[in-house]
CSV table of N, CA and C in Angstrom, one decimal:
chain,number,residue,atom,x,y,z
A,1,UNK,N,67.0,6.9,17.1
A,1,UNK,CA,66.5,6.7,18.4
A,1,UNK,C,66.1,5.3,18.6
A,2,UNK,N,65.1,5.0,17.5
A,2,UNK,CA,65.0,3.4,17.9
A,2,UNK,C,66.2,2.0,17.8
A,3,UNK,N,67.2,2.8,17.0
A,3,UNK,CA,68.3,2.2,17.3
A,3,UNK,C,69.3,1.9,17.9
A,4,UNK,N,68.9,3.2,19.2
A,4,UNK,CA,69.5,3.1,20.2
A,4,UNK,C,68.8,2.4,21.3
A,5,UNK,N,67.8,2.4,21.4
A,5,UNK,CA,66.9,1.4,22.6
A,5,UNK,C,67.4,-0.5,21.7
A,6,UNK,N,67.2,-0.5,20.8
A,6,UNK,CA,67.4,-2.6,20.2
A,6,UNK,C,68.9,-2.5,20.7
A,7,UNK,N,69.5,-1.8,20.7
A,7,UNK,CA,70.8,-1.3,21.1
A,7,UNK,C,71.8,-1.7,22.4
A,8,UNK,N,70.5,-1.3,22.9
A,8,UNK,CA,70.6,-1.5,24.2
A,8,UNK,C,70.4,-2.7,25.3
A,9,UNK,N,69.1,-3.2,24.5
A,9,UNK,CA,68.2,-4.2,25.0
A,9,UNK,C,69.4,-5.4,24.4
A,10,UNK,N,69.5,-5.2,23.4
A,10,UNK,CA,70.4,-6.2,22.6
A,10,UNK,C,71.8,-6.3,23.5
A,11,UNK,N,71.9,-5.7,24.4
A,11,UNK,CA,72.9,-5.5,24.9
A,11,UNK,C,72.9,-5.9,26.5
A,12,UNK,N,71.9,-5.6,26.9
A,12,UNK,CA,71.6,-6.3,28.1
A,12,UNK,C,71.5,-7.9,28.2
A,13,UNK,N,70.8,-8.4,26.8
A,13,UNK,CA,70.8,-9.5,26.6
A,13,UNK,C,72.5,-10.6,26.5
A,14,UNK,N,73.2,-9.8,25.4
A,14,UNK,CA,74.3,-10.8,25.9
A,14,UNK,C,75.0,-10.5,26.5
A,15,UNK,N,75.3,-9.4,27.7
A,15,UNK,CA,75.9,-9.4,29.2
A,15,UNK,C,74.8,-10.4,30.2
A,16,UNK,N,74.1,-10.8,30.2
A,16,UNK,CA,73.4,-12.1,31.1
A,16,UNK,C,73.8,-13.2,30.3
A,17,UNK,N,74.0,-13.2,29.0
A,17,UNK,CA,74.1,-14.5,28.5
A,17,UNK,C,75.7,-14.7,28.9
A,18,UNK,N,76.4,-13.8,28.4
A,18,UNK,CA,78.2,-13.8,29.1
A,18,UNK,C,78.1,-14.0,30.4
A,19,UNK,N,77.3,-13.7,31.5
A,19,UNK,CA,77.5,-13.6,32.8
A,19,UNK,C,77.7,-14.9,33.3
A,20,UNK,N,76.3,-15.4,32.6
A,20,UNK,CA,75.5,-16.7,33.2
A,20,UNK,C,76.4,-17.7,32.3
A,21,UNK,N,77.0,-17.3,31.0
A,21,UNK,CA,77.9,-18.5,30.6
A,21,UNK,C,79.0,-19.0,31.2
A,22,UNK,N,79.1,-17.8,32.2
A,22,UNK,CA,80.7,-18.1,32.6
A,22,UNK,C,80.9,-18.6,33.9
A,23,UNK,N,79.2,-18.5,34.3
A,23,UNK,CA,79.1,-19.1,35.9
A,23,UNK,C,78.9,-20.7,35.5
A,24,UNK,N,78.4,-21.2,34.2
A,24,UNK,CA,78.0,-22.4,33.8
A,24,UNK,C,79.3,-22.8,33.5
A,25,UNK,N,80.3,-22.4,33.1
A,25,UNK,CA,81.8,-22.6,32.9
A,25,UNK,C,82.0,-23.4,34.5
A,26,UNK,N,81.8,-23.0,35.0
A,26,UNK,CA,82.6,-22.5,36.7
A,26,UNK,C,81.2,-24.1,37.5
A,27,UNK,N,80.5,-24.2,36.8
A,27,UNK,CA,79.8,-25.4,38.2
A,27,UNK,C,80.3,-26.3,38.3
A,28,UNK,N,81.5,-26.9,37.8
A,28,UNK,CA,82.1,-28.3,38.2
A,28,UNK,C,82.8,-27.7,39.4
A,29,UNK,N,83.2,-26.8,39.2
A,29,UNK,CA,84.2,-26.3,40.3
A,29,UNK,C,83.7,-25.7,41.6
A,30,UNK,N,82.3,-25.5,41.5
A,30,UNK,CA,82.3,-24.6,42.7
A,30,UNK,C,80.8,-25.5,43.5
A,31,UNK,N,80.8,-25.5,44.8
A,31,UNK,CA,80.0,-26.5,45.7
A,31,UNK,C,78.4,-25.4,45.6
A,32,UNK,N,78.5,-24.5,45.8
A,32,UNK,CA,77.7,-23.2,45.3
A,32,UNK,C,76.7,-23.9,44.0
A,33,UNK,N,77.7,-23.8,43.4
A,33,UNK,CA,76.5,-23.8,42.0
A,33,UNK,C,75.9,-25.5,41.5
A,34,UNK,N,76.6,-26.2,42.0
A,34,UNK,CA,76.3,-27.8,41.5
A,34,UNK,C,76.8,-28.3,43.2
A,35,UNK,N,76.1,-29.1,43.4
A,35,UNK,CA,76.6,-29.8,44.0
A,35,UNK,C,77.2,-31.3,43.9
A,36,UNK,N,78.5,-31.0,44.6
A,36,UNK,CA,79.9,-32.5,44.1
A,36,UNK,C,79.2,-33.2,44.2
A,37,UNK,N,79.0,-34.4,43.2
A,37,UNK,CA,78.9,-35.7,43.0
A,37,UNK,C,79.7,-36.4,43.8
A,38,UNK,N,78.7,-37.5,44.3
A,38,UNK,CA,78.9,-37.8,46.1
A,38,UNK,C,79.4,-39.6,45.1
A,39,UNK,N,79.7,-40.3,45.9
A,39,UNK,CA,79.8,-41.7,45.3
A,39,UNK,C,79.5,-43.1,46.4
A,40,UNK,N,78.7,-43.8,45.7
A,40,UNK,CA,78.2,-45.0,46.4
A,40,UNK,C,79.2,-46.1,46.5
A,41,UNK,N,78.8,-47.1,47.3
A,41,UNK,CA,79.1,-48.2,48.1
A,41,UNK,C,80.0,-49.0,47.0
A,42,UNK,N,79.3,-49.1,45.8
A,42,UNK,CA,79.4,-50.5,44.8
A,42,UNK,C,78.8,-49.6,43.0
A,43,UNK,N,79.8,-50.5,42.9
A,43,UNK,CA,79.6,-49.3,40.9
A,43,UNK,C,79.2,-50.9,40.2
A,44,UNK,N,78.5,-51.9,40.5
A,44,UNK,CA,78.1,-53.3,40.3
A,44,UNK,C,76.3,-53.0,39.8
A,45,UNK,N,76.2,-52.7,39.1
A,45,UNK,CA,75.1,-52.4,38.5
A,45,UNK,C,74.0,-53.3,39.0
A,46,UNK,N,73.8,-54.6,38.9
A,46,UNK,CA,73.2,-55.6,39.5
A,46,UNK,C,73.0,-55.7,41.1
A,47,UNK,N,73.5,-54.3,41.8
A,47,UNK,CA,73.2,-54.6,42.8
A,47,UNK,C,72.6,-53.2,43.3
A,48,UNK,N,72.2,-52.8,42.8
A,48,UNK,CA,71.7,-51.2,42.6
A,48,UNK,C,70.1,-51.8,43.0
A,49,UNK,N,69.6,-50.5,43.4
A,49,UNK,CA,67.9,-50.9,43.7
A,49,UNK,C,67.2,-50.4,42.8
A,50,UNK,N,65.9,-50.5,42.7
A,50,UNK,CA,65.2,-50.2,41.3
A,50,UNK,C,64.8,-48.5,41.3
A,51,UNK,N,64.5,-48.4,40.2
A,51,UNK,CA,64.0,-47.1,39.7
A,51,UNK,C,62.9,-46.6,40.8
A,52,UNK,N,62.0,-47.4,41.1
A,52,UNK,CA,60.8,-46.9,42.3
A,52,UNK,C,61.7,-47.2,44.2
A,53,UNK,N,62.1,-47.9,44.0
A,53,UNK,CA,62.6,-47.8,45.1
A,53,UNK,C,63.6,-46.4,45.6
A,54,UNK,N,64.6,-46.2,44.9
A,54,UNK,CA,65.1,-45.2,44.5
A,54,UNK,C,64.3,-44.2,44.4
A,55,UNK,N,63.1,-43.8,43.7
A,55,UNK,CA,63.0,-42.7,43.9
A,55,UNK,C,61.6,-42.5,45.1
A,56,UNK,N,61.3,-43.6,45.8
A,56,UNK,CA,60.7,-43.2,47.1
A,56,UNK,C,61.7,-42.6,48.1
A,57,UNK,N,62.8,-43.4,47.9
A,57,UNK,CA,63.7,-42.9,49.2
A,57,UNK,C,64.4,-40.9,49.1
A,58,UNK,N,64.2,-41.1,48.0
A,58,UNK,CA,64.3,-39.2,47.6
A,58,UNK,C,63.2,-38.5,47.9
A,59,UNK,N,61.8,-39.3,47.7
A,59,UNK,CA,60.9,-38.4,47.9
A,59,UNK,C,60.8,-38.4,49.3
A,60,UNK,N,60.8,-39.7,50.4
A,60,UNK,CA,61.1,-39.2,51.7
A,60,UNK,C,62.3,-38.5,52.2
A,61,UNK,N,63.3,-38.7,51.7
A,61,UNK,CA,64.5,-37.8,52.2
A,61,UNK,C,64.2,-36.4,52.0
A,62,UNK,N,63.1,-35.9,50.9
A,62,UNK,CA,62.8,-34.5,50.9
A,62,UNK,C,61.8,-34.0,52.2
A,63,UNK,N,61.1,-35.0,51.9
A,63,UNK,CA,60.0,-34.9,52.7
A,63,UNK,C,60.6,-34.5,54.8
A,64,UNK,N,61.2,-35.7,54.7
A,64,UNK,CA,61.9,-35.9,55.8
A,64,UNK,C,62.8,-34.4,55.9
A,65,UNK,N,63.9,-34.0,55.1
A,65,UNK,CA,64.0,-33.1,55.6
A,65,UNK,C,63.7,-31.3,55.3
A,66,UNK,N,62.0,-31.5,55.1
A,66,UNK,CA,61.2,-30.3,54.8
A,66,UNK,C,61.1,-29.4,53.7
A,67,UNK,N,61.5,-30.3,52.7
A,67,UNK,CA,62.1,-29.3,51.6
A,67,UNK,C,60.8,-29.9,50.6
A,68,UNK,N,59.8,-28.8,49.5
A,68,UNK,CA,59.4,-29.6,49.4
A,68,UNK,C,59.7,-29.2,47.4
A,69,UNK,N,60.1,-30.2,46.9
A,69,UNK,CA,60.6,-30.3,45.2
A,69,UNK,C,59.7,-30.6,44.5
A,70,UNK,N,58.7,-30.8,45.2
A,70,UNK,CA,57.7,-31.2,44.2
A,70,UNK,C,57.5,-32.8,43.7
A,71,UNK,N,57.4,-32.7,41.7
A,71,UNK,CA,57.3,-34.0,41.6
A,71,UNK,C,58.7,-34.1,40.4
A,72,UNK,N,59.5,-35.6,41.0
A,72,UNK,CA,60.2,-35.7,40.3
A,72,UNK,C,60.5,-35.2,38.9
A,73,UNK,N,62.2,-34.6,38.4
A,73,UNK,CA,62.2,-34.4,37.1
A,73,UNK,C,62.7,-35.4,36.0
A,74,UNK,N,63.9,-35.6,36.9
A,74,UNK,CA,64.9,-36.6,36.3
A,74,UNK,C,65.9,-37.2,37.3
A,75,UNK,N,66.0,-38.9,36.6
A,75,UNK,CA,66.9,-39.4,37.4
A,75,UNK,C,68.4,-39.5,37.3
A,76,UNK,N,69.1,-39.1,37.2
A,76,UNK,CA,70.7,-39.1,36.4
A,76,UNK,C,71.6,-40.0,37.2
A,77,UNK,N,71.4,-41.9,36.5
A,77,UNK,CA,72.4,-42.2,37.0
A,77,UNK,C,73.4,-42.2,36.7
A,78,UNK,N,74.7,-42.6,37.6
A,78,UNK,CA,76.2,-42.4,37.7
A,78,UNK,C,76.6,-43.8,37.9
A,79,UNK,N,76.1,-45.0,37.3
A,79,UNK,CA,76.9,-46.2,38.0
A,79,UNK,C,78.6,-46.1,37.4
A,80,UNK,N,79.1,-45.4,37.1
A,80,UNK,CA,80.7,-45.5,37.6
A,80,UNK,C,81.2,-44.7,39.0
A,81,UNK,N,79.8,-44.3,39.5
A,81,UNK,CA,79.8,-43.6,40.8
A,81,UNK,C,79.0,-44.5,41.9
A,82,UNK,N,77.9,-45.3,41.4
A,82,UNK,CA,77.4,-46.3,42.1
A,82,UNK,C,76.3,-45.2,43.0
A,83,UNK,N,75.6,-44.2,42.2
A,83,UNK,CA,75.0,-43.2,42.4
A,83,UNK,C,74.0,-43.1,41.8
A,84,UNK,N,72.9,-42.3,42.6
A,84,UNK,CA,71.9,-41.5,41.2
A,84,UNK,C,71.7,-40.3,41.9
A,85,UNK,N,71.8,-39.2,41.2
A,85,UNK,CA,71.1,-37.6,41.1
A,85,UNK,C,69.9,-37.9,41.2
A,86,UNK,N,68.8,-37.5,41.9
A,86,UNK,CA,67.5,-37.4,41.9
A,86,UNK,C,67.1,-35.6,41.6
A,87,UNK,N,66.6,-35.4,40.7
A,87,UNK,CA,66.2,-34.2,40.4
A,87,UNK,C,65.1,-33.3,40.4
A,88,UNK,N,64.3,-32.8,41.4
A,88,UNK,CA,63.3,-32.3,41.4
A,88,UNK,C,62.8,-31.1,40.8
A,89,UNK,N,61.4,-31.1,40.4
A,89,UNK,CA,60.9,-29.8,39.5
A,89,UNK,C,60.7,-28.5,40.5
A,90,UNK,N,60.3,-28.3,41.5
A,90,UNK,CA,60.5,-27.2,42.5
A,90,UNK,C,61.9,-27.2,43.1
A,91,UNK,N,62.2,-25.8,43.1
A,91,UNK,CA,63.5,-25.4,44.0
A,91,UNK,C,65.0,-25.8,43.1
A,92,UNK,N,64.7,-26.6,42.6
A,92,UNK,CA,66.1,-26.8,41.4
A,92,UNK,C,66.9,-28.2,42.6
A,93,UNK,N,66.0,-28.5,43.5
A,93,UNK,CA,66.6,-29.7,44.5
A,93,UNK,C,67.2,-31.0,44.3
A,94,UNK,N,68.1,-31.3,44.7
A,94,UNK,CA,68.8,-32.8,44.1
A,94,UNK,C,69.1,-33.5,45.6
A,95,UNK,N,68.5,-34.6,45.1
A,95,UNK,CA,69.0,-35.5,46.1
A,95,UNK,C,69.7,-36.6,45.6
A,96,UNK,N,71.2,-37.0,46.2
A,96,UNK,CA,72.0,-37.9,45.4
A,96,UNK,C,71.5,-39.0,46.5
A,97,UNK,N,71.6,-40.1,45.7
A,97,UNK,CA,71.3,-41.8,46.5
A,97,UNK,C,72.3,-42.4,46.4
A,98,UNK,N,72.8,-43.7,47.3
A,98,UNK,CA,74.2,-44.4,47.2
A,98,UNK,C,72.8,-45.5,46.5
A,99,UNK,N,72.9,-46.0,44.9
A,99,UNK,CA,72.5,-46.6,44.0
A,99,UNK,C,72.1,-48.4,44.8
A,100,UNK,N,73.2,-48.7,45.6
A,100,UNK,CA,73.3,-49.8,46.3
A,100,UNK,C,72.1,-49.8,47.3
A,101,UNK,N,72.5,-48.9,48.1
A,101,UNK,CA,72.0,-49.5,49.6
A,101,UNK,C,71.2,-48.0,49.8
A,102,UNK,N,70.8,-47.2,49.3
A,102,UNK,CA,69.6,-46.2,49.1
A,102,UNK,C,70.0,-45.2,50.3
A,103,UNK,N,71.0,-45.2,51.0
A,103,UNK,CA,71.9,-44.4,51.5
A,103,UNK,C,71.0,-42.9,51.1
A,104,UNK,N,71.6,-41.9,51.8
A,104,UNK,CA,71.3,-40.4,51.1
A,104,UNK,C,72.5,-39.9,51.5
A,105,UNK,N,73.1,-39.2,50.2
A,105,UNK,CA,74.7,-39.2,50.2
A,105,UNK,C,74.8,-37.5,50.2
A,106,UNK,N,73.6,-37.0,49.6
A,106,UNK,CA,73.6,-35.2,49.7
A,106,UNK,C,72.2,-35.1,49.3
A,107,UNK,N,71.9,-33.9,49.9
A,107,UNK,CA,70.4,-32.5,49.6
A,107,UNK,C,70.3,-31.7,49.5
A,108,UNK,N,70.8,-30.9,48.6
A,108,UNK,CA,71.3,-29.8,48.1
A,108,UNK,C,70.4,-29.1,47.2
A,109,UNK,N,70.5,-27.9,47.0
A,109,UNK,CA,70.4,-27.2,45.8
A,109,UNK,C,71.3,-26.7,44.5
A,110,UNK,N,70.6,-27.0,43.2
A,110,UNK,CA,71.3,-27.2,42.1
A,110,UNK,C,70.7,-25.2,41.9
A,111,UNK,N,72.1,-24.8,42.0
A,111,UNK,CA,72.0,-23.6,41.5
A,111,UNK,C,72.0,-23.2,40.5
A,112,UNK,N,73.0,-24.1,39.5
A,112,UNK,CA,73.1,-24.1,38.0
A,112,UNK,C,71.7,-24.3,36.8
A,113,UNK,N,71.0,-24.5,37.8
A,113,UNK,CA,70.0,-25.3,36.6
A,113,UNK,C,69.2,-24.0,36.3
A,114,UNK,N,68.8,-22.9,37.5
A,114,UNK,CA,68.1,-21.8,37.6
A,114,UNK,C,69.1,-20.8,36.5
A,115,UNK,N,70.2,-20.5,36.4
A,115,UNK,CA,71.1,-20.1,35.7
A,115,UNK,C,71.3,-20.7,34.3
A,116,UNK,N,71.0,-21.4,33.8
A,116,UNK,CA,71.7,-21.8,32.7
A,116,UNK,C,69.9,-21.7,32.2
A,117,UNK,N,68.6,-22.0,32.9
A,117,UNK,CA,67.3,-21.2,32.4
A,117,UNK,C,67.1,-19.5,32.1
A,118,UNK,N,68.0,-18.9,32.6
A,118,UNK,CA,68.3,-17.4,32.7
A,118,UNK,C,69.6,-17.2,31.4
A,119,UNK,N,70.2,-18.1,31.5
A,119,UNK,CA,71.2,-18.1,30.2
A,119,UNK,C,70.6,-18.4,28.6
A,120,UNK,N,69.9,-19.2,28.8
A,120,UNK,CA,69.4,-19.8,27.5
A,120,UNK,C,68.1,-18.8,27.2
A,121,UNK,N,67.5,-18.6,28.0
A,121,UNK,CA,66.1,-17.5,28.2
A,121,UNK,C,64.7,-18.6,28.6
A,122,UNK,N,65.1,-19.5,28.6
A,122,UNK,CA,63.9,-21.0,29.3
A,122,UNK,C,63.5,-20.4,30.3
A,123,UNK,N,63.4,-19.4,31.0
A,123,UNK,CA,63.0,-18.9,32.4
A,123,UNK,C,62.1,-17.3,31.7
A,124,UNK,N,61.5,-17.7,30.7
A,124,UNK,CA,60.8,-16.8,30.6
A,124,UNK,C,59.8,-17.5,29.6
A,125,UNK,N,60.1,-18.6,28.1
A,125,UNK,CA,59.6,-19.4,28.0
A,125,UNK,C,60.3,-20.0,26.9
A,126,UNK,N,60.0,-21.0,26.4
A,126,UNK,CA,60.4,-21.5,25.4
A,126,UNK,C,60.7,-21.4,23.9
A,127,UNK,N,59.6,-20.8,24.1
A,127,UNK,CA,59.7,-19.7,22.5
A,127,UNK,C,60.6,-18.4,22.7
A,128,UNK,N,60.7,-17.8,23.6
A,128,UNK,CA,61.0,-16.5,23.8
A,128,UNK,C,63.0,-17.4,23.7
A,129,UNK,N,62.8,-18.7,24.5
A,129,UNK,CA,64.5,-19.4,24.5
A,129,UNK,C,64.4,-19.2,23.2
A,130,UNK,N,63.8,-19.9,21.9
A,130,UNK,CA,64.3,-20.1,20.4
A,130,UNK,C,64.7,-18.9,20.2
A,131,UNK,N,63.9,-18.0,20.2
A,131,UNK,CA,63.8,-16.6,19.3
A,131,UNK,C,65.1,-16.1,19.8
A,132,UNK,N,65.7,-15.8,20.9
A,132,UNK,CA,66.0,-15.4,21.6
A,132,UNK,C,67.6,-15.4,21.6
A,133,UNK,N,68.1,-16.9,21.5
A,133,UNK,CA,69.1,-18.0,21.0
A,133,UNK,C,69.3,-17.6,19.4
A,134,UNK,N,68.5,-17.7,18.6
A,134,UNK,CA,68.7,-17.3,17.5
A,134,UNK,C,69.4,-16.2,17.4
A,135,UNK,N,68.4,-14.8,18.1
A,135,UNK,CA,69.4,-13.5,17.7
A,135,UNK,C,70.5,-13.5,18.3
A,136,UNK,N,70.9,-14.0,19.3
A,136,UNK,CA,72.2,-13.5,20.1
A,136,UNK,C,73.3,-14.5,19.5
């Protein structure tokens, strides 16, 4: 009997892990789950604006358009894209910047990031991710 419930549960677990792996497969391709990587003006690194500048104009672009992400997570630049990802901790929100001229090139929602926390088990906590990762 109790081997049929670990059984089970064990089983629930890697059908979300297969689900959510195969949607994580699938985010370069789909506008849904990531949003396309937008590209700036100039890939000239030297002409890019700073780290603070850059990320005020995300925090007003959120601001500005009502969404609220909280406080920055990470910045992911792309200078072969002449870009940066601005990544906020509420909502899974990205705002991409044209690196150059502080442009706002997209504001989107990163659907992948909530999914691949549901994949790994980080959406319940961190220990529960190790333990969790281990058995499956």
């Amino acid at each position: 009997m109790v081997h049929r419930y670990i059984g089970i549960a064990l089983a629930v677990f890697l059908l979300i892990s297969a689900v959510t792996g195969v949607l994580l497969g699938w985010k370069k391709h789909s506008d849904f789950l990531q949003p396309p990587t937008q590209k700036g003006i100039s890939q000239e690194s030297e002409k890019f604006k700073s780290i603070s500048e850059l990320s005020n104009i995300a925090n007003e672009a959120m601001s500005l358009g009502g969404q609220d992400g909280g406080a920055i997570d990470r910045m992911d630049f792309r200078p072969s894209k002449g870009m940066v990802k601005v990544i906020f901790e509420k909502g899974n929100w990205e705002v991409q910047v044209d690196a150059s001229n502080g442009e706002i090139l997209s504001i989107a929602q990163r659907h992948s990031d909530w999914i691949e926390s549901l994949h790994d088990g980080s959406i319940i906590s961190d220990f529960f991710k190790f333990v969790s990762m281990n058995i499956l």
